[in-house]
Amino acid sequence: MNTPSPPHPDVRIFASFAEEAARFFEEWSQRAFASRDTLHVALSGGSTPEAVYDALVQSSRRDSVRWSHIHFYMGDERPVPTEHADSNWGMASRALLDPLDVPTVNHHPMPTQTEDLDEAAKLYAGNLHRLLPHVDGTPQFDLIFLGIGIDGHTASLFPGTAALEETRRYVVANEVPQLETTRLTLTYPILNHARSVVFLVSGERKSAIVSRILKEADPDLPATHVKPAQGSLTWLLDRPAASKL
Ligand code: 6PG
């Protein structure tokens, strides 16, 4: 049985954002390992998570985490090879997985080597079906890290794009006209089925959008609709990002 979701997100405001967010993950993993032997975590791209990954690597408590028992996935990906500077997986590997020697068998990047991104999305959804535990027939992440953009996007769920309407598939190739690109992204049906979703947001330039999401619940913003039905929702903010709350 899952515990019912809390009525409001758990919002935490940190003075030393990256270090305290790293500690949040260390403590979360200890609690989560108390009831399971393997954890499945989806990572986020972007500069805010990257600072948290660095802090995890630098943390004096990093050996308290059973890294080799955590499988890592990606919440969204740009259509570039891993070696490319824009690759979310490339960033996560360099910042987190490689320095911590996470076994490669635990690495689950979104496939971008194929030209056909719809096919890549299907492949990744197949991996999720195969690798994640299922609850009520749907694959379930233990934790999904997300970031937000100043337009309210999260993962690669951008305002006005088709992926926002997806009710069945867990991974899609989402055309993002505002960026003139197509990106792979997890969709609401799997995001909102997670045991835990954690937003990582820092910087004053995010303060207005944070307020529109958390205070106004603006329905036009994709991040507003991330509300795990049976899991927990946590927002980790630095003080500047929280300054309009
Ligand atoms: C991406 C992301 C995206 C990101 C936000 C925040 O591929 O760009 O996964 O959703 O998390 O845009 O990014 P920043 O932390 O760099 O502002």
mmCIF file of C-alpha atoms in Angstrom, residues 15-227:
data_model
loop_
_atom_site.group_PDB
_atom_site.id
_atom_site.type_symbol
_atom_site.label_atom_id
_atom_site.label_comp_id
_atom_site.label_asym_id
_atom_site.label_seq_id
_atom_site.Cartn_x
_atom_site.Cartn_y
_atom_site.Cartn_z
ATOM 1 C CA ALA A 15 20.477 28.841 2.738
ATOM 2 C CA SER A 16 23.218 26.515 1.402
ATOM 3 C CA PHE A 17 21.127 25.078 -1.390
ATOM 4 C CA ALA A 18 23.343 22.462 -3.029
ATOM 5 C CA GLU A 19 24.744 21.079 0.227
ATOM 6 C CA GLU A 20 21.349 20.881 1.926
ATOM 7 C CA ALA A 21 19.724 19.337 -1.132
ATOM 8 C CA ALA A 22 22.539 16.753 -1.180
ATOM 9 C CA ARG A 23 21.853 16.006 2.490
ATOM 10 C CA PHE A 24 18.130 15.667 1.683
ATOM 11 C CA PHE A 25 18.993 12.961 -0.869
ATOM 12 C CA GLU A 26 21.377 11.167 1.515
ATOM 13 C CA GLU A 27 18.730 11.046 4.232
ATOM 14 C CA TRP A 28 15.995 10.078 1.784
ATOM 15 C CA SER A 29 18.081 7.168 0.486
ATOM 16 C CA GLN A 30 18.706 5.891 4.005
ATOM 17 C CA ARG A 31 14.984 5.872 4.730
ATOM 18 C CA ALA A 32 14.169 4.306 1.369
ATOM 19 C CA PHE A 33 16.776 1.542 1.758
ATOM 20 C CA ALA A 34 15.176 0.565 5.058
ATOM 21 C CA SER A 35 12.347 -1.049 3.085
ATOM 22 C CA ARG A 36 13.983 -2.016 -0.232
ATOM 23 C CA ASP A 37 17.257 -3.252 -1.577
ATOM 24 C CA THR A 38 17.303 -1.417 -4.920
ATOM 25 C CA LEU A 39 16.190 2.120 -5.693
ATOM 26 C CA HIS A 40 15.193 3.633 -9.042
ATOM 27 C CA VAL A 41 15.907 7.347 -9.404
ATOM 28 C CA ALA A 42 15.284 9.621 -12.400
ATOM 29 C CA LEU A 43 17.719 12.517 -12.680
ATOM 30 C CA SER A 44 17.105 15.980 -14.063
ATOM 31 C CA GLY A 45 19.183 18.031 -16.438
ATOM 32 C CA GLY A 46 19.973 21.705 -15.950
ATOM 33 C CA SER A 47 22.456 23.748 -13.983
ATOM 34 C CA THR A 48 20.637 23.568 -10.609
ATOM 35 C CA PRO A 49 20.737 19.771 -10.381
ATOM 36 C CA GLU A 50 24.340 19.813 -11.584
ATOM 37 C CA ALA A 51 25.317 21.853 -8.500
ATOM 38 C CA VAL A 52 23.508 19.308 -6.312
ATOM 39 C CA TYR A 53 25.305 16.410 -8.033
ATOM 40 C CA ASP A 54 28.627 18.162 -7.373
ATOM 41 C CA ALA A 55 27.669 18.587 -3.718
ATOM 42 C CA LEU A 56 26.802 14.889 -3.456
ATOM 43 C CA VAL A 57 30.222 13.991 -4.807
ATOM 44 C CA GLN A 58 31.942 16.410 -2.412
ATOM 45 C CA SER A 59 29.833 15.409 0.604
ATOM 46 C CA SER A 60 31.637 13.980 3.619
ATOM 47 C CA ARG A 61 28.637 11.646 4.036
ATOM 48 C CA ARG A 62 28.692 10.332 0.490
ATOM 49 C CA ASP A 63 29.703 6.828 1.576
ATOM 50 C CA SER A 64 26.508 6.590 3.614
ATOM 51 C CA VAL A 65 24.636 6.159 0.308
ATOM 52 C CA ARG A 66 24.582 2.667 -1.233
ATOM 53 C CA TRP A 67 25.292 4.042 -4.698
ATOM 54 C CA SER A 68 25.780 0.626 -6.296
ATOM 55 C CA HIS A 69 22.181 -0.275 -5.344
ATOM 56 C CA ILE A 70 20.637 2.738 -7.070
ATOM 57 C CA HIS A 71 19.594 2.604 -10.716
ATOM 58 C CA PHE A 72 19.689 5.964 -12.482
ATOM 59 C CA TYR A 73 17.447 7.140 -15.329
ATOM 60 C CA MET A 74 16.857 10.503 -17.027
ATOM 61 C CA GLY A 75 13.666 12.566 -16.886
ATOM 62 C CA ASP A 76 14.260 14.210 -20.254
ATOM 63 C CA GLU A 77 16.895 14.394 -22.941
ATOM 64 C CA ARG A 78 18.001 16.527 -25.841
ATOM 65 C CA PRO A 79 18.522 14.878 -29.261
ATOM 66 C CA VAL A 80 22.308 14.788 -29.056
ATOM 67 C CA PRO A 81 24.909 12.109 -28.334
ATOM 68 C CA THR A 82 26.057 11.681 -24.721
ATOM 69 C CA GLU A 83 29.408 13.288 -25.525
ATOM 70 C CA HIS A 84 27.680 16.531 -26.612
ATOM 71 C CA ALA A 85 27.795 19.481 -24.199
ATOM 72 C CA ASP A 86 23.952 19.683 -24.266
ATOM 73 C CA SER A 87 23.408 16.075 -23.218
ATOM 74 C CA ASN A 88 21.660 15.781 -19.873
ATOM 75 C CA TRP A 89 23.009 12.269 -19.420
ATOM 76 C CA GLY A 90 26.523 13.426 -20.286
ATOM 77 C CA MET A 91 26.275 16.088 -17.556
ATOM 78 C CA ALA A 92 24.884 13.633 -14.987
ATOM 79 C CA SER A 93 27.608 11.103 -15.809
ATOM 80 C CA ARG A 94 30.409 13.618 -15.485
ATOM 81 C CA ALA A 95 29.016 15.324 -12.385
ATOM 82 C CA LEU A 96 27.626 12.344 -10.472
ATOM 83 C CA LEU A 97 27.798 8.816 -11.800
ATOM 84 C CA ASP A 98 31.421 8.630 -12.909
ATOM 85 C CA PRO A 99 32.969 10.320 -9.845
ATOM 86 C CA LEU A 100 30.940 7.957 -7.627
ATOM 87 C CA ASP A 101 31.815 4.877 -9.689
ATOM 88 C CA VAL A 102 28.167 3.905 -10.053
ATOM 89 C CA PRO A 103 28.312 0.554 -11.912
ATOM 90 C CA THR A 104 27.430 0.971 -15.579
ATOM 91 C CA VAL A 105 24.782 -1.729 -15.254
ATOM 92 C CA ASN A 106 22.874 0.851 -13.149
ATOM 93 C CA HIS A 107 23.054 3.526 -15.898
ATOM 94 C CA HIS A 108 19.880 3.944 -17.948
ATOM 95 C CA PRO A 109 20.287 6.915 -20.316
ATOM 96 C CA MET A 110 17.541 7.804 -22.778
ATOM 97 C CA PRO A 111 18.613 6.489 -26.198
ATOM 98 C CA THR A 112 19.417 9.337 -28.576
ATOM 99 C CA GLN A 113 21.647 7.549 -31.045
ATOM 100 C CA THR A 114 18.666 6.758 -33.279
ATOM 101 C CA GLU A 115 17.305 9.289 -35.809
ATOM 102 C CA ASP A 116 13.782 8.187 -34.981
ATOM 103 C CA LEU A 117 12.948 9.751 -31.620
ATOM 104 C CA ASP A 118 9.490 8.134 -31.476
ATOM 105 C CA GLU A 119 11.262 4.796 -31.666
ATOM 106 C CA ALA A 120 13.725 5.948 -28.971
ATOM 107 C CA ALA A 121 10.800 6.909 -26.710
ATOM 108 C CA LYS A 122 9.242 3.470 -27.209
ATOM 109 C CA LEU A 123 12.544 1.781 -26.431
ATOM 110 C CA TYR A 124 12.960 3.741 -23.215
ATOM 111 C CA ALA A 125 9.359 3.088 -22.149
ATOM 112 C CA GLY A 126 10.094 -0.620 -22.731
ATOM 113 C CA ASN A 127 13.147 -0.341 -20.460
ATOM 114 C CA LEU A 128 11.047 1.284 -17.745
ATOM 115 C CA HIS A 129 8.470 -1.519 -18.012
ATOM 116 C CA ARG A 130 11.223 -4.112 -17.708
ATOM 117 C CA LEU A 131 13.337 -2.527 -14.962
ATOM 118 C CA LEU A 132 11.011 -0.667 -12.600
ATOM 119 C CA PRO A 133 8.728 -2.298 -10.060
ATOM 120 C CA HIS A 134 5.068 -2.064 -11.082
ATOM 121 C CA VAL A 135 2.382 -0.715 -8.782
ATOM 122 C CA ASP A 136 -1.224 -0.934 -9.964
ATOM 123 C CA GLY A 137 0.136 -2.009 -13.346
ATOM 124 C CA THR A 138 2.315 1.076 -13.856
ATOM 125 C CA PRO A 139 6.115 1.279 -13.483
ATOM 126 C CA GLN A 140 7.049 3.273 -10.404
ATOM 127 C CA PHE A 141 10.140 5.392 -9.724
ATOM 128 C CA ASP A 142 11.244 5.696 -6.111
ATOM 129 C CA LEU A 143 12.296 9.272 -6.743
ATOM 130 C CA ILE A 144 12.200 11.687 -9.668
ATOM 131 C CA PHE A 145 14.273 14.868 -9.581
ATOM 132 C CA LEU A 146 12.877 17.733 -11.659
ATOM 133 C CA GLY A 147 13.906 21.281 -12.454
ATOM 134 C CA ILE A 148 11.783 24.127 -13.790
ATOM 135 C CA GLY A 149 12.337 26.730 -16.468
ATOM 136 C CA ILE A 150 11.207 30.356 -16.247
ATOM 137 C CA ASP A 151 8.341 29.466 -18.617
ATOM 138 C CA GLY A 152 7.081 26.838 -16.137
ATOM 139 C CA HIS A 153 8.336 23.817 -18.086
ATOM 140 C CA THR A 154 9.572 20.791 -16.247
ATOM 141 C CA ALA A 155 11.420 17.799 -17.703
ATOM 142 C CA SER A 156 10.684 18.564 -21.392
ATOM 143 C CA LEU A 157 7.006 19.279 -20.803
ATOM 144 C CA PHE A 158 6.868 22.775 -22.293
ATOM 145 C CA PRO A 159 3.782 25.042 -22.306
ATOM 146 C CA GLY A 160 1.494 24.363 -25.253
ATOM 147 C CA THR A 161 3.196 21.136 -26.379
ATOM 148 C CA ALA A 162 1.540 17.816 -27.211
ATOM 149 C CA ALA A 163 3.206 15.817 -24.419
ATOM 150 C CA LEU A 164 1.071 17.677 -21.868
ATOM 151 C CA GLU A 165 -1.992 15.847 -23.206
ATOM 152 C CA GLU A 166 -0.443 12.384 -23.025
ATOM 153 C CA THR A 167 -2.461 10.036 -20.848
ATOM 154 C CA ARG A 168 -1.110 6.626 -21.846
ATOM 155 C CA ARG A 169 2.568 6.581 -22.898
ATOM 156 C CA TYR A 170 5.258 7.067 -20.245
ATOM 157 C CA VAL A 171 7.905 8.480 -22.572
ATOM 158 C CA VAL A 172 7.348 10.561 -25.707
ATOM 159 C CA ALA A 173 9.313 12.508 -28.280
ATOM 160 C CA ASN A 174 7.896 15.995 -27.688
ATOM 161 C CA GLU A 175 8.146 18.625 -30.392
ATOM 162 C CA VAL A 176 9.091 21.931 -28.747
ATOM 163 C CA PRO A 177 8.479 24.651 -31.384
ATOM 164 C CA GLN A 178 9.701 27.412 -29.057
ATOM 165 C CA LEU A 179 13.156 25.765 -29.060
ATOM 166 C CA GLU A 180 12.879 24.439 -32.635
ATOM 167 C CA THR A 181 13.695 20.962 -31.428
ATOM 168 C CA THR A 182 12.208 17.674 -30.291
ATOM 169 C CA ARG A 183 13.106 16.224 -26.923
ATOM 170 C CA LEU A 184 12.484 12.946 -25.163
ATOM 171 C CA THR A 185 10.554 13.344 -21.938
ATOM 172 C CA LEU A 186 8.761 11.417 -19.231
ATOM 173 C CA THR A 187 5.061 12.263 -19.137
ATOM 174 C CA TYR A 188 2.533 12.975 -16.380
ATOM 175 C CA PRO A 189 1.251 9.364 -16.193
ATOM 176 C CA ILE A 190 4.641 8.174 -14.894
ATOM 177 C CA LEU A 191 5.716 11.375 -13.107
ATOM 178 C CA ASN A 192 2.499 11.377 -11.103
ATOM 179 C CA HIS A 193 2.866 7.693 -10.250
ATOM 180 C CA ALA A 194 6.243 8.139 -8.494
ATOM 181 C CA ARG A 195 6.748 7.463 -4.800
ATOM 182 C CA SER A 196 8.538 10.788 -4.527
ATOM 183 C CA VAL A 197 9.014 13.822 -6.758
ATOM 184 C CA VAL A 198 11.588 16.429 -5.783
ATOM 185 C CA PHE A 199 11.888 19.784 -7.556
ATOM 186 C CA LEU A 200 15.295 21.483 -7.353
ATOM 187 C CA VAL A 201 15.044 25.224 -7.971
ATOM 188 C CA SER A 202 17.545 27.979 -7.320
ATOM 189 C CA GLY A 203 18.069 31.598 -8.290
ATOM 190 C CA GLU A 204 16.095 34.848 -8.161
ATOM 191 C CA ARG A 205 15.140 34.579 -11.841
ATOM 192 C CA LYS A 206 12.941 31.562 -10.944
ATOM 193 C CA SER A 207 11.141 33.376 -8.091
ATOM 194 C CA ALA A 208 8.187 34.653 -10.162
ATOM 195 C CA ILE A 209 7.477 31.282 -11.758
ATOM 196 C CA VAL A 210 7.843 29.490 -8.410
ATOM 197 C CA SER A 211 5.216 31.825 -7.001
ATOM 198 C CA ARG A 212 2.860 31.248 -9.960
ATOM 199 C CA ILE A 213 3.172 27.495 -9.472
ATOM 200 C CA LEU A 214 3.131 27.204 -5.685
ATOM 201 C CA LYS A 215 0.966 30.168 -4.659
ATOM 202 C CA GLU A 216 -1.378 30.509 -7.616
ATOM 203 C CA ALA A 217 -1.342 26.934 -8.943
ATOM 204 C CA ASP A 218 -1.435 28.501 -12.433
ATOM 205 C CA PRO A 219 -2.947 25.755 -14.638
ATOM 206 C CA ASP A 220 -1.132 27.030 -17.741
ATOM 207 C CA LEU A 221 2.242 26.034 -16.312
ATOM 208 C CA PRO A 222 3.301 22.412 -16.890
ATOM 209 C CA ALA A 223 5.025 22.094 -13.492
ATOM 210 C CA THR A 224 1.728 22.874 -11.719
ATOM 211 C CA HIS A 225 0.366 19.507 -12.876
ATOM 212 C CA VAL A 226 3.110 17.416 -11.303
ATOM 213 C CA LYS A 227 1.318 16.041 -8.259
#
